[in-house]
JSON list of C-alpha atoms and ligand atoms in Angstrom, two decimals:
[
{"chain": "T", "resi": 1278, "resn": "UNK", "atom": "CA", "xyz": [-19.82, 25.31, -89.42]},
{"chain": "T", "resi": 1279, "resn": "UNK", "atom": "CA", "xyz": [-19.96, 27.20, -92.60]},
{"chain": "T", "resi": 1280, "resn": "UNK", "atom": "CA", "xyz": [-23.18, 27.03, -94.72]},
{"chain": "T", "resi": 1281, "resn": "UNK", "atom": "CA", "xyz": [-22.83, 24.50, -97.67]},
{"chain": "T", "resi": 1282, "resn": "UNK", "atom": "CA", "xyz": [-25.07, 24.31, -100.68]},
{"chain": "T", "resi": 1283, "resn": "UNK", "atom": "CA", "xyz": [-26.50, 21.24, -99.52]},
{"chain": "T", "resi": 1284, "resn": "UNK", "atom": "CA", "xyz": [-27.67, 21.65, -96.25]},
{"chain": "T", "resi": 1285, "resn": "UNK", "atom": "CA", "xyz": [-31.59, 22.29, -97.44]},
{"chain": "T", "resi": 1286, "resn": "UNK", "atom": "CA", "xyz": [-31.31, 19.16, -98.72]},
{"chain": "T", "resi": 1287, "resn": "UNK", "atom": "CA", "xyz": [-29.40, 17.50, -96.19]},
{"chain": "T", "resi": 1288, "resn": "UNK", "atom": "CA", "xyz": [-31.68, 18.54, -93.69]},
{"chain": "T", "resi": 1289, "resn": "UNK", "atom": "CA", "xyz": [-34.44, 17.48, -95.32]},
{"chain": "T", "resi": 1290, "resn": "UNK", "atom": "CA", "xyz": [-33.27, 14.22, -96.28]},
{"chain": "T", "resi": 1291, "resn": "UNK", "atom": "CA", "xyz": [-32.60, 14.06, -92.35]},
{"chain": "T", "resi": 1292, "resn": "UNK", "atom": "CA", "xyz": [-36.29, 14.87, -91.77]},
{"chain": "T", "resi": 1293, "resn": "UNK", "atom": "CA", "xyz": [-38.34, 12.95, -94.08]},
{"chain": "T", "resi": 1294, "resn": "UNK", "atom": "CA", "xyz": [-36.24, 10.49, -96.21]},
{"chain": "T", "resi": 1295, "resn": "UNK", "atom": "CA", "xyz": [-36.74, 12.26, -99.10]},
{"chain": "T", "resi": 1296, "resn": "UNK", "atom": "CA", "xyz": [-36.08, 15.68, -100.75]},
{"chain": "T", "resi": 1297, "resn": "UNK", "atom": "CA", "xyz": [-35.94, 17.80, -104.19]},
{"chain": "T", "resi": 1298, "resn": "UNK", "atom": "CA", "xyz": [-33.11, 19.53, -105.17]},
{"chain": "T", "resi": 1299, "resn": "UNK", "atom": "CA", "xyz": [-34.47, 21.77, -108.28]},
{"chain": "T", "resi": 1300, "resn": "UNK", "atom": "CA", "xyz": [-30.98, 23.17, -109.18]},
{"chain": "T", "resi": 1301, "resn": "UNK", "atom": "CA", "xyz": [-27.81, 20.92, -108.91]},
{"chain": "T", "resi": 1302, "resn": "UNK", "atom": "CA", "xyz": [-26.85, 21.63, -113.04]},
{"chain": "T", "resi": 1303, "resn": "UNK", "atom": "CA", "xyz": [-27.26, 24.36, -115.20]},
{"chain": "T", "resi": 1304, "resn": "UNK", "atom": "CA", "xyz": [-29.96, 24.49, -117.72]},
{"chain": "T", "resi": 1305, "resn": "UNK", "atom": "CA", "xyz": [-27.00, 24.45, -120.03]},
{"chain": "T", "resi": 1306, "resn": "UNK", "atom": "CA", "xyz": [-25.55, 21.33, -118.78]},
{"chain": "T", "resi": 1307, "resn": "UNK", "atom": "CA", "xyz": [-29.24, 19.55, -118.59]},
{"chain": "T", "resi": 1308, "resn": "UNK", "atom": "CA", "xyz": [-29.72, 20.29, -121.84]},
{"chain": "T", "resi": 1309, "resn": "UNK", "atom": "CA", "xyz": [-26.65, 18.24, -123.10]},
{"chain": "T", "resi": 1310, "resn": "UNK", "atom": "CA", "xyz": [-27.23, 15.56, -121.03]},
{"chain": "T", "resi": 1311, "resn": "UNK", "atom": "CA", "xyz": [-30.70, 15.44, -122.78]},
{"chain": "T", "resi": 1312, "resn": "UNK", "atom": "CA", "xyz": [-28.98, 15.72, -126.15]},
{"chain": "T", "resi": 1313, "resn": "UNK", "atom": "CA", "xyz": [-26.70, 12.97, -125.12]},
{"chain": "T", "resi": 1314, "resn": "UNK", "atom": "CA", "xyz": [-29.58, 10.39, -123.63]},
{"chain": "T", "resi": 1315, "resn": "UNK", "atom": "CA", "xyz": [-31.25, 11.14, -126.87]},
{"chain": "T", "resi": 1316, "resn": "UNK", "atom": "CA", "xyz": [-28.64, 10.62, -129.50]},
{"chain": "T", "resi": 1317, "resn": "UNK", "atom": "CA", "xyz": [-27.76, 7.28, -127.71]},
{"chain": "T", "resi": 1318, "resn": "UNK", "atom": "CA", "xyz": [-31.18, 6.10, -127.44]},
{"chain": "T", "resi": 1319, "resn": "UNK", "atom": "CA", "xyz": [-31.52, 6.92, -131.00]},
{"chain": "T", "resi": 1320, "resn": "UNK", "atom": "CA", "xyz": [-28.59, 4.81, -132.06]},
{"chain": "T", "resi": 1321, "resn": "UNK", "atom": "CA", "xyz": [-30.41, 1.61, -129.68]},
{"chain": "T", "resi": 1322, "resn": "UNK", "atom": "CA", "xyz": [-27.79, 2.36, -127.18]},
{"chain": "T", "resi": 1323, "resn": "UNK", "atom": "CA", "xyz": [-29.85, 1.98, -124.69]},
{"chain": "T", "resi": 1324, "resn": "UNK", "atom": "CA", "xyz": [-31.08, -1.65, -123.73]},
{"chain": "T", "resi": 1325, "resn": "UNK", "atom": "CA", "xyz": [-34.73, -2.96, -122.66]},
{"chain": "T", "resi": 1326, "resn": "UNK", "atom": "CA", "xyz": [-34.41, -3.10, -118.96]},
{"chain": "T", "resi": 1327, "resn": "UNK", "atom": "CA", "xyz": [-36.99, -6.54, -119.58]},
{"chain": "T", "resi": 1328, "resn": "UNK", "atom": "CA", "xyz": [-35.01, -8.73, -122.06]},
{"chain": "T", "resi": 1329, "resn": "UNK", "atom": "CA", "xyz": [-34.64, -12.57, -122.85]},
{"chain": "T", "resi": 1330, "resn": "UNK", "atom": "CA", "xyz": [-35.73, -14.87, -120.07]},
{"chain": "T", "resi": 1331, "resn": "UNK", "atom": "CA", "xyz": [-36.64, -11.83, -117.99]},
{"chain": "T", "resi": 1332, "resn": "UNK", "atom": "CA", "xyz": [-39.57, -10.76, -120.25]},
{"chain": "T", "resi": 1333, "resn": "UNK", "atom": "CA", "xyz": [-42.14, -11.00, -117.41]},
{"chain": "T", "resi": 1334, "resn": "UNK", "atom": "CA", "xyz": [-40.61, -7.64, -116.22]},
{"chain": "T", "resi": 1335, "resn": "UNK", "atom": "CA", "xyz": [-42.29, -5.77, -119.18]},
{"chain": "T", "resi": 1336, "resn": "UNK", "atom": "CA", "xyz": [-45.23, -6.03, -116.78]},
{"chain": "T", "resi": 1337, "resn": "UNK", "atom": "CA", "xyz": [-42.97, -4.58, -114.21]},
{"chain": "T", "resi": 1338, "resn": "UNK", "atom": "CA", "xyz": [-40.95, -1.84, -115.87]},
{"chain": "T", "resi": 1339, "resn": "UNK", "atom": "CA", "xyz": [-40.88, -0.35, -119.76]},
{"chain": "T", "resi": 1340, "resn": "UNK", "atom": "CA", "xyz": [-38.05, 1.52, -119.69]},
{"chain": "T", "resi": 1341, "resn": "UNK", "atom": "CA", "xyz": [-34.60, 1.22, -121.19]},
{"chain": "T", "resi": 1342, "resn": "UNK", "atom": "CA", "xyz": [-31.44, 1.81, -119.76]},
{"chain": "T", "resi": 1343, "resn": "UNK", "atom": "CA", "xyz": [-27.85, 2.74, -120.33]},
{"chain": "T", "resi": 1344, "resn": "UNK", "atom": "CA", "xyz": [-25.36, 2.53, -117.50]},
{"chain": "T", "resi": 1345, "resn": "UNK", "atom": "CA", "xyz": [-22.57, 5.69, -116.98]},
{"chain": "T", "resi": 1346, "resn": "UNK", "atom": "CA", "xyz": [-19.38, 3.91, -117.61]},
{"chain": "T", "resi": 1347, "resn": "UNK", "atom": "CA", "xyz": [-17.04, 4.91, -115.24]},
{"chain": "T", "resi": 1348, "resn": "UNK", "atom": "CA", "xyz": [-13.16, 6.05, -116.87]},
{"chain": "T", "resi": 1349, "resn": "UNK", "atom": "CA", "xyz": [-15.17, 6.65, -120.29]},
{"chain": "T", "resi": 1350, "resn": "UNK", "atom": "CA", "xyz": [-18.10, 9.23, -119.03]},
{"chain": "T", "resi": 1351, "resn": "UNK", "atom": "CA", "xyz": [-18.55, 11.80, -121.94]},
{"chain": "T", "resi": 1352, "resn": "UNK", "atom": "CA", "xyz": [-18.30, 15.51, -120.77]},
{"chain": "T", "resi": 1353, "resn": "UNK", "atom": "CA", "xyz": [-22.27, 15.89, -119.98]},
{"chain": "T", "resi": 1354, "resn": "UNK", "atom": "CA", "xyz": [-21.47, 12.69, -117.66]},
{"chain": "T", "resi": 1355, "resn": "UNK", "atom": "CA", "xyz": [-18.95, 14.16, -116.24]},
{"chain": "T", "resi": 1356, "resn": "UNK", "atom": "CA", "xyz": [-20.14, 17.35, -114.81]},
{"chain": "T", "resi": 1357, "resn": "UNK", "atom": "CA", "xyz": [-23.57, 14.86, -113.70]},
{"chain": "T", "resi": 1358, "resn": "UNK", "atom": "CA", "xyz": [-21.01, 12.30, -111.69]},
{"chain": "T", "resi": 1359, "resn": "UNK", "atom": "CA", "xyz": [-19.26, 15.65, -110.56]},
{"chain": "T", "resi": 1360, "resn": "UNK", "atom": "CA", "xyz": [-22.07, 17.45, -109.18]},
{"chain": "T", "resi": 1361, "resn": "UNK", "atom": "CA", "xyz": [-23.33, 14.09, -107.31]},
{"chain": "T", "resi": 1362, "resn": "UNK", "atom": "CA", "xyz": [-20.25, 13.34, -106.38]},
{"chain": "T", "resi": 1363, "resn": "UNK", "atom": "CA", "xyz": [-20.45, 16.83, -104.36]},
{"chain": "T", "resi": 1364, "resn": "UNK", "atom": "CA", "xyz": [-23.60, 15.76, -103.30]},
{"chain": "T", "resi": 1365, "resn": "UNK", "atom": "CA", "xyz": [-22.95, 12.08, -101.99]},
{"chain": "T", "resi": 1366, "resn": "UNK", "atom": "CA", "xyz": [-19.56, 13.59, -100.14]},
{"chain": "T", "resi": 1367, "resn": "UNK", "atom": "CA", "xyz": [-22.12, 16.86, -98.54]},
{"chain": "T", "resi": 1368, "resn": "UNK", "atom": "CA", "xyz": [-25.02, 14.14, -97.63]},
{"chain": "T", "resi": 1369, "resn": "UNK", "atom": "CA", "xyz": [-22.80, 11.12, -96.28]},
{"chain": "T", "resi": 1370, "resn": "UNK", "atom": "CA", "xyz": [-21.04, 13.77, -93.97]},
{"chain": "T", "resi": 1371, "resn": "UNK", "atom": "CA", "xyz": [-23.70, 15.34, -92.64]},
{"chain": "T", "resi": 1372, "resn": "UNK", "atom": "CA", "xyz": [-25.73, 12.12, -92.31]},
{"chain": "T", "resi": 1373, "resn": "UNK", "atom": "CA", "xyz": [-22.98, 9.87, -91.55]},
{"chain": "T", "resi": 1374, "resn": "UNK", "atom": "CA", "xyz": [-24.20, 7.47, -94.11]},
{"chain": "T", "resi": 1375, "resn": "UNK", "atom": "CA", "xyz": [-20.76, 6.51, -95.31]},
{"chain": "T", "resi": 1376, "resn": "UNK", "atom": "CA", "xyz": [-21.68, 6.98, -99.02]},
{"chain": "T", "resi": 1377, "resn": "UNK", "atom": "CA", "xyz": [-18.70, 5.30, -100.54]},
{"chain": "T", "resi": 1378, "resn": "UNK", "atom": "CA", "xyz": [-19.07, 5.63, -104.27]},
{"chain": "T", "resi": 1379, "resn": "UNK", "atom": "CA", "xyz": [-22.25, 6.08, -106.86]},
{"chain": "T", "resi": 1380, "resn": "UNK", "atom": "CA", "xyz": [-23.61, 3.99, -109.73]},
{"chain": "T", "resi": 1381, "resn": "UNK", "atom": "CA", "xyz": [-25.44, 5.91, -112.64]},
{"chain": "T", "resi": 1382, "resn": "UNK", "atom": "CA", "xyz": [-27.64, 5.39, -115.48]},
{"chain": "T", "resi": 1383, "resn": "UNK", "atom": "CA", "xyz": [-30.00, 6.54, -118.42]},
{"chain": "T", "resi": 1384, "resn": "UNK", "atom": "CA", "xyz": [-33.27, 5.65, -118.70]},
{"chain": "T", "resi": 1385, "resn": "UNK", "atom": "CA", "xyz": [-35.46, 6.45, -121.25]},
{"chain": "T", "resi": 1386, "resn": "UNK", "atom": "CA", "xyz": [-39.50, 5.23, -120.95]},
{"chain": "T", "resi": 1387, "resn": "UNK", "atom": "CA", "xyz": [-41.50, 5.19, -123.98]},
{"chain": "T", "resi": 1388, "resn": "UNK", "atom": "CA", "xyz": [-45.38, 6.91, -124.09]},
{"chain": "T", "resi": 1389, "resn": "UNK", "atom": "CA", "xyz": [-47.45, 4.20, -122.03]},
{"chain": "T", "resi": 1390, "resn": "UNK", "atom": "CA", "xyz": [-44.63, 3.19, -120.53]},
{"chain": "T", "resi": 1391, "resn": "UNK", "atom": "CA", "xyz": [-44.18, 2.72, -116.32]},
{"chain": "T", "resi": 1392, "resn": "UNK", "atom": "CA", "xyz": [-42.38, 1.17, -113.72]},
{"chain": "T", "resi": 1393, "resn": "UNK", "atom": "CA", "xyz": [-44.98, -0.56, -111.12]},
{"chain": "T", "resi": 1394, "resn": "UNK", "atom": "CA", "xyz": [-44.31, -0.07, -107.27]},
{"chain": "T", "resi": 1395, "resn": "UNK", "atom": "CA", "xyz": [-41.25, -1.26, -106.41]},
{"chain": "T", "resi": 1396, "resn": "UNK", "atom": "CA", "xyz": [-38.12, -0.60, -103.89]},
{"chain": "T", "resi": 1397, "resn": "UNK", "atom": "CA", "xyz": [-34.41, 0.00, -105.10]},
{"chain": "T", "resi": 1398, "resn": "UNK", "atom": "CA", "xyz": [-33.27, -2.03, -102.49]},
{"chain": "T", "resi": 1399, "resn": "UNK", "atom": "CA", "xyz": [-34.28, -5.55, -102.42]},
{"chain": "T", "resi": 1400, "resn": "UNK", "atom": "CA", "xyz": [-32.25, -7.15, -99.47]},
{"chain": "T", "resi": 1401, "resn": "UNK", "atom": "CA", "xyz": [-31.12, -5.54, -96.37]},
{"chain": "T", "resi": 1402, "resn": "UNK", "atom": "CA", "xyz": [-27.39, -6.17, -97.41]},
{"chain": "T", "resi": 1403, "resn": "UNK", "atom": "CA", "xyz": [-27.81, -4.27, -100.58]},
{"chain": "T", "resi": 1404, "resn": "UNK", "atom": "CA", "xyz": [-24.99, -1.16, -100.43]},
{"chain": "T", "resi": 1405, "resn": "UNK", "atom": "CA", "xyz": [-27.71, 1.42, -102.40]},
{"chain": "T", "resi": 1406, "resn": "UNK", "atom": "CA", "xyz": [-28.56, 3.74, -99.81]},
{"chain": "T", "resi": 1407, "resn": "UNK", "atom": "CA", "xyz": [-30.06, 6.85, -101.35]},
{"chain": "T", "resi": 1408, "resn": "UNK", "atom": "CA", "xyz": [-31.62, 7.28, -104.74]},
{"chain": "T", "resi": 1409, "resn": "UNK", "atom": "CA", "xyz": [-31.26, 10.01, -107.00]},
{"chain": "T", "resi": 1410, "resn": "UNK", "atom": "CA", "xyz": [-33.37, 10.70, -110.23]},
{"chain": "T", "resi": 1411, "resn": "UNK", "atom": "CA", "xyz": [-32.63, 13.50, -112.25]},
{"chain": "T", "resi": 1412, "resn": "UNK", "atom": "CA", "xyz": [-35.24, 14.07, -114.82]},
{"chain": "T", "resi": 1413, "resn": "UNK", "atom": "CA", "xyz": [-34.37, 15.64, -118.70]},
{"chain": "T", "resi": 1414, "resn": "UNK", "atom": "CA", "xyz": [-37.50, 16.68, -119.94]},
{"chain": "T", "resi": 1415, "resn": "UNK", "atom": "CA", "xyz": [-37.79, 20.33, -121.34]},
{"chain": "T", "resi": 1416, "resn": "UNK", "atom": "CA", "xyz": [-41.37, 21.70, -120.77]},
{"chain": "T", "resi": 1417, "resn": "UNK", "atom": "CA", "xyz": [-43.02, 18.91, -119.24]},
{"chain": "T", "resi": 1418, "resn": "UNK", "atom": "CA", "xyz": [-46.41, 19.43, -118.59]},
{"chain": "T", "resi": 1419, "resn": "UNK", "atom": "CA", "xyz": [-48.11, 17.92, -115.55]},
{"chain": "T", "resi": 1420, "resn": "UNK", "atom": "CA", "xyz": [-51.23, 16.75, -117.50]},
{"chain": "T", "resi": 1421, "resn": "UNK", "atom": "CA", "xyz": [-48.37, 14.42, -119.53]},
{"chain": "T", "resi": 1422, "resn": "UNK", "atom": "CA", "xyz": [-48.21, 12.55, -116.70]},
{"chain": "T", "resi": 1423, "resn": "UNK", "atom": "CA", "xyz": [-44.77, 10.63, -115.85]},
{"chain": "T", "resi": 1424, "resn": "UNK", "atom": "CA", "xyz": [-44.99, 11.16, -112.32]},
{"chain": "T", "resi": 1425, "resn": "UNK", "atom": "CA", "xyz": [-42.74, 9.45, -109.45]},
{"chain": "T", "resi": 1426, "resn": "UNK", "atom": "CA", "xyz": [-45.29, 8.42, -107.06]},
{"chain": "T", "resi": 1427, "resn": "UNK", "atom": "CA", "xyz": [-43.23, 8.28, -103.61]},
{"chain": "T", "resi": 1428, "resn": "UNK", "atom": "CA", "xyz": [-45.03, 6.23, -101.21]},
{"chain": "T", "resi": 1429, "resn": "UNK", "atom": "CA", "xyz": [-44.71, 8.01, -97.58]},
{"chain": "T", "resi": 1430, "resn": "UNK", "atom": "CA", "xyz": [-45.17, 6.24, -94.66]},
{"chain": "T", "resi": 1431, "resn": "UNK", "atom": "CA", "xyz": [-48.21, 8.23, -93.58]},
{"chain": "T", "resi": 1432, "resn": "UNK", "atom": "CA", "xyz": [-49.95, 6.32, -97.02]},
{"chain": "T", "resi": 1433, "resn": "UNK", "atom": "CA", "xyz": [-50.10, 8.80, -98.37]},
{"chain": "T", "resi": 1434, "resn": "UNK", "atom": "CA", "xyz": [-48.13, 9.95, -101.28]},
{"chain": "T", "resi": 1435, "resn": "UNK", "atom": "CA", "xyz": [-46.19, 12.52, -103.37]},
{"chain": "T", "resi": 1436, "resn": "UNK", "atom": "CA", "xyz": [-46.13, 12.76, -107.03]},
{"chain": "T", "resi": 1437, "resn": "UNK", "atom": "CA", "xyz": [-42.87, 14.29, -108.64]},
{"chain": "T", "resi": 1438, "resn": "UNK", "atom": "CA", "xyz": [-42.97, 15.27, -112.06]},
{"chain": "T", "resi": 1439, "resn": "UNK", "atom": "CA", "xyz": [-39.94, 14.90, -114.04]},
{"chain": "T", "resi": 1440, "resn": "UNK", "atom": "CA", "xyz": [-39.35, 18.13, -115.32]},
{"chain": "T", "resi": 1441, "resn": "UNK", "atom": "CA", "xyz": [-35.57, 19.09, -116.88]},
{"chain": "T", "resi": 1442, "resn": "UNK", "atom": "CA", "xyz": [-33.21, 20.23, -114.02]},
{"chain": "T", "resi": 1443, "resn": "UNK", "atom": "CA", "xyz": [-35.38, 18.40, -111.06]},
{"chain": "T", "resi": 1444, "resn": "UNK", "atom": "CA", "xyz": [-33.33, 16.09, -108.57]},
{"chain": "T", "resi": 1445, "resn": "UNK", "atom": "CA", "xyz": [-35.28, 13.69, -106.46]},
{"chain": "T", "resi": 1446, "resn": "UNK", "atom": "CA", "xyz": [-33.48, 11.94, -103.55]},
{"chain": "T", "resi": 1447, "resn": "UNK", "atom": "CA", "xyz": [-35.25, 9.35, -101.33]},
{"chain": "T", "resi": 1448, "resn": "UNK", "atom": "CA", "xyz": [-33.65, 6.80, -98.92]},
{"chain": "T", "resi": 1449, "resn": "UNK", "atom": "CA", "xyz": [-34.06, 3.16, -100.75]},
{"chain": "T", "resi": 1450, "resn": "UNK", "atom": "CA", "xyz": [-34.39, 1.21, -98.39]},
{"chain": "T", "resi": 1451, "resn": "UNK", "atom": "CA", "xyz": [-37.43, 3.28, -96.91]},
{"chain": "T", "resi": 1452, "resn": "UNK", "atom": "CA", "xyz": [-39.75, 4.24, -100.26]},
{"chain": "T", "resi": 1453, "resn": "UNK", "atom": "CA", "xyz": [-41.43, 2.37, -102.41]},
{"chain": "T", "resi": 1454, "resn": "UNK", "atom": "CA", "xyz": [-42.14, 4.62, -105.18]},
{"chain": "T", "resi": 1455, "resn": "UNK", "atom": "CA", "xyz": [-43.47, 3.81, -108.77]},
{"chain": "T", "resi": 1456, "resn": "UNK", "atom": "CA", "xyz": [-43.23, 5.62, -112.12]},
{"chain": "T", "resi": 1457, "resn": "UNK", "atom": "CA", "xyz": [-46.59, 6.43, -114.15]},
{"chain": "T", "resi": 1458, "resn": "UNK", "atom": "CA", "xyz": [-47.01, 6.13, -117.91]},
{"chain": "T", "resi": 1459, "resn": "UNK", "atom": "CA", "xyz": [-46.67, 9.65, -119.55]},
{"chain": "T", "resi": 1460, "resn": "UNK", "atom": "CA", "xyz": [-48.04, 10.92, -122.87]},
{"chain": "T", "resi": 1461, "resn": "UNK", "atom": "CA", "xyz": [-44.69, 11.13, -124.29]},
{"chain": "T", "resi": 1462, "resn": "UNK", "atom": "CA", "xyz": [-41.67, 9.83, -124.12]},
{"chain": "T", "resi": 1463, "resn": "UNK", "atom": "CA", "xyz": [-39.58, 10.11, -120.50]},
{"chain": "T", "resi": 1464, "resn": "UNK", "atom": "CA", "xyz": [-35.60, 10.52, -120.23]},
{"chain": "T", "resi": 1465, "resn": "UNK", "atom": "CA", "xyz": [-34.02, 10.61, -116.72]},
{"chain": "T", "resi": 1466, "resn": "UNK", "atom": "CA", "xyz": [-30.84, 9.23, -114.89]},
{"chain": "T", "resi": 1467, "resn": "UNK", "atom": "CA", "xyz": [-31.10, 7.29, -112.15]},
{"chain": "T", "resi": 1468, "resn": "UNK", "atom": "CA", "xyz": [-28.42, 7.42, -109.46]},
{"chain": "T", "resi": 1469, "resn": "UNK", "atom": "CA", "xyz": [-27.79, 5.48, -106.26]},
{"chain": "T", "resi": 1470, "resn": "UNK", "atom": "CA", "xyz": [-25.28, 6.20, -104.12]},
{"chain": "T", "resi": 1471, "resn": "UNK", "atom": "CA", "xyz": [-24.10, 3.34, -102.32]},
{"chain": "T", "resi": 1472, "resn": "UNK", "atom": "CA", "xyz": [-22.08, 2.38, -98.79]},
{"chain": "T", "resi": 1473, "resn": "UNK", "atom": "CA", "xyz": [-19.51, -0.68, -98.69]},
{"chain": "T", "resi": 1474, "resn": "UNK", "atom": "CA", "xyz": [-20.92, -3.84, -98.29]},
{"chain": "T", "resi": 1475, "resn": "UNK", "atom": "CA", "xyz": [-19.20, -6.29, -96.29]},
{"chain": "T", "resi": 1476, "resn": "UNK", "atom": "CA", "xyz": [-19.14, -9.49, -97.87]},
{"chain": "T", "resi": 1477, "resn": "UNK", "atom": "CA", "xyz": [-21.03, -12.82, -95.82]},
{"chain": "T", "resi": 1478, "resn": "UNK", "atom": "CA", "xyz": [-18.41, -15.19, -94.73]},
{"chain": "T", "resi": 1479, "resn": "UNK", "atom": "CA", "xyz": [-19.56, -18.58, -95.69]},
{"chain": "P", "resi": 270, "resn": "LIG", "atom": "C1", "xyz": [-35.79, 3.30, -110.99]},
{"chain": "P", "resi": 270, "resn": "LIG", "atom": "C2", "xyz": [-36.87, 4.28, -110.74]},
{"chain": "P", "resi": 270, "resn": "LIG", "atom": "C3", "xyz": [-37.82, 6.47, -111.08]},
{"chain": "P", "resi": 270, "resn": "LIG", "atom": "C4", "xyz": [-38.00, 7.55, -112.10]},
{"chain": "P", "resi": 270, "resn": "LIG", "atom": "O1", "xyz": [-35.10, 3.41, -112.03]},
{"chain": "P", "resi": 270, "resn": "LIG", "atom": "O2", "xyz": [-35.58, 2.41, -110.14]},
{"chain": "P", "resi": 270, "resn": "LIG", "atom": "O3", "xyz": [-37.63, 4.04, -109.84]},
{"chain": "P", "resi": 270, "resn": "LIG", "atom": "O4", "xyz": [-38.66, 8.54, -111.77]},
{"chain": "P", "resi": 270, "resn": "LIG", "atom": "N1", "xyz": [-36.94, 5.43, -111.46]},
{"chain": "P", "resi": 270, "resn": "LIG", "atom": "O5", "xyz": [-37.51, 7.42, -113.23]},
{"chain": "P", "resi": 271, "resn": "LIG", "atom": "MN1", "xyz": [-36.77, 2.67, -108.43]}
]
């Protein structure tokens, strides 16, 4: 078989559950995705992920979020669902995962703001399989904090810092994983690429 792009990855992903893919866009095309997340979070188009009778979760998570609507992405969406597209076909061939399709959205986490230990897949029918977060922030510094702390089975653990153009990938059903409150303000999209679920018969 011919080498592909994604077989670092794919292997690693293989290997440990988890990998980081430091160049899947342009710095060009992270940049206006940044632009984007922040002109829409400046016009309160993004939404509290805790609101109304769910506003026990602020404990839980601070973030807001915007979903990628699919038939109206904007161009810097676009080449993002492209790209993972790419990436979901590479990984559930490889893997045999049967990745049928992916769900996206921004999330933007305000200084002080975290998201406590958690998994992305609560039930064992859920169809997320892997998760994907690609981070947006120019010239993070690691003493801003903002980490994803991936819990590894070992107990031990990795930190990830969400500097622009960084792609985390981790299996969801596998990692709990948490995101620490940063100095400044945190944009990122988070991406889960999911199988077909096969609905109980009742
Ligand atoms: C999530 C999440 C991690 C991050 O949205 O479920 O865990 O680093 N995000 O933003
Ligand atoms: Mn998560």
């Amino acid at each position: 078989m011919l080498p592909h792009e994604f077989d670092t990855a794919t292997s690693a992903l293989a290997a440990n559950g988890w990998c980081v893919i430091p160049d899947l866009m342009t710095s060009t095309q992270t940049q206006a995705l940044a632009n984007e997340c922040m002109a829409m979070h400046a016009e309160h188009l993004l939404t509290p992920a805790a609101t109304g009778i769910d506003r026990a979760i602020t404990i839980l998570r601070g973030d807001s979020t915007r979903w990628f609507l699919s038939g109206a992405l904007s161009a810097p969406q676009q080449a993002f669902a492209d790209r993972v597209d790419e990436l979901r076909i590479a990984l559930s061939r490889h893997l045999m995962l049967g990745l049928v399709d992916s769900e996206s959205q921004y999330a933007v986490y305000p200084a002080g703001a975290g998201y406590a230990r958690h998994l992305d897949q609560l039930r064992r029918s859920d169809a997320r399989v892997v998760s994907a977060v690609f981070y947006l922030n120019a010239d993070w510094q690691d003493v801003e904090g903002g980490a994803l702390r991936l819990y590894l089975a070992d107990a031990s653990h990795r930190d990830i810092y969400p500097r622009a153009g960084t792609l985390v990938l981790f299996l969801s059903a596998q990692f709990e994983h948490e995101v620490l409150p940063a100095t400044r303000q945190r944009m990122s999209i988070a991406c889960w690429m999911r199988q077909r679920v096969i609905p109980a018969i009742h």
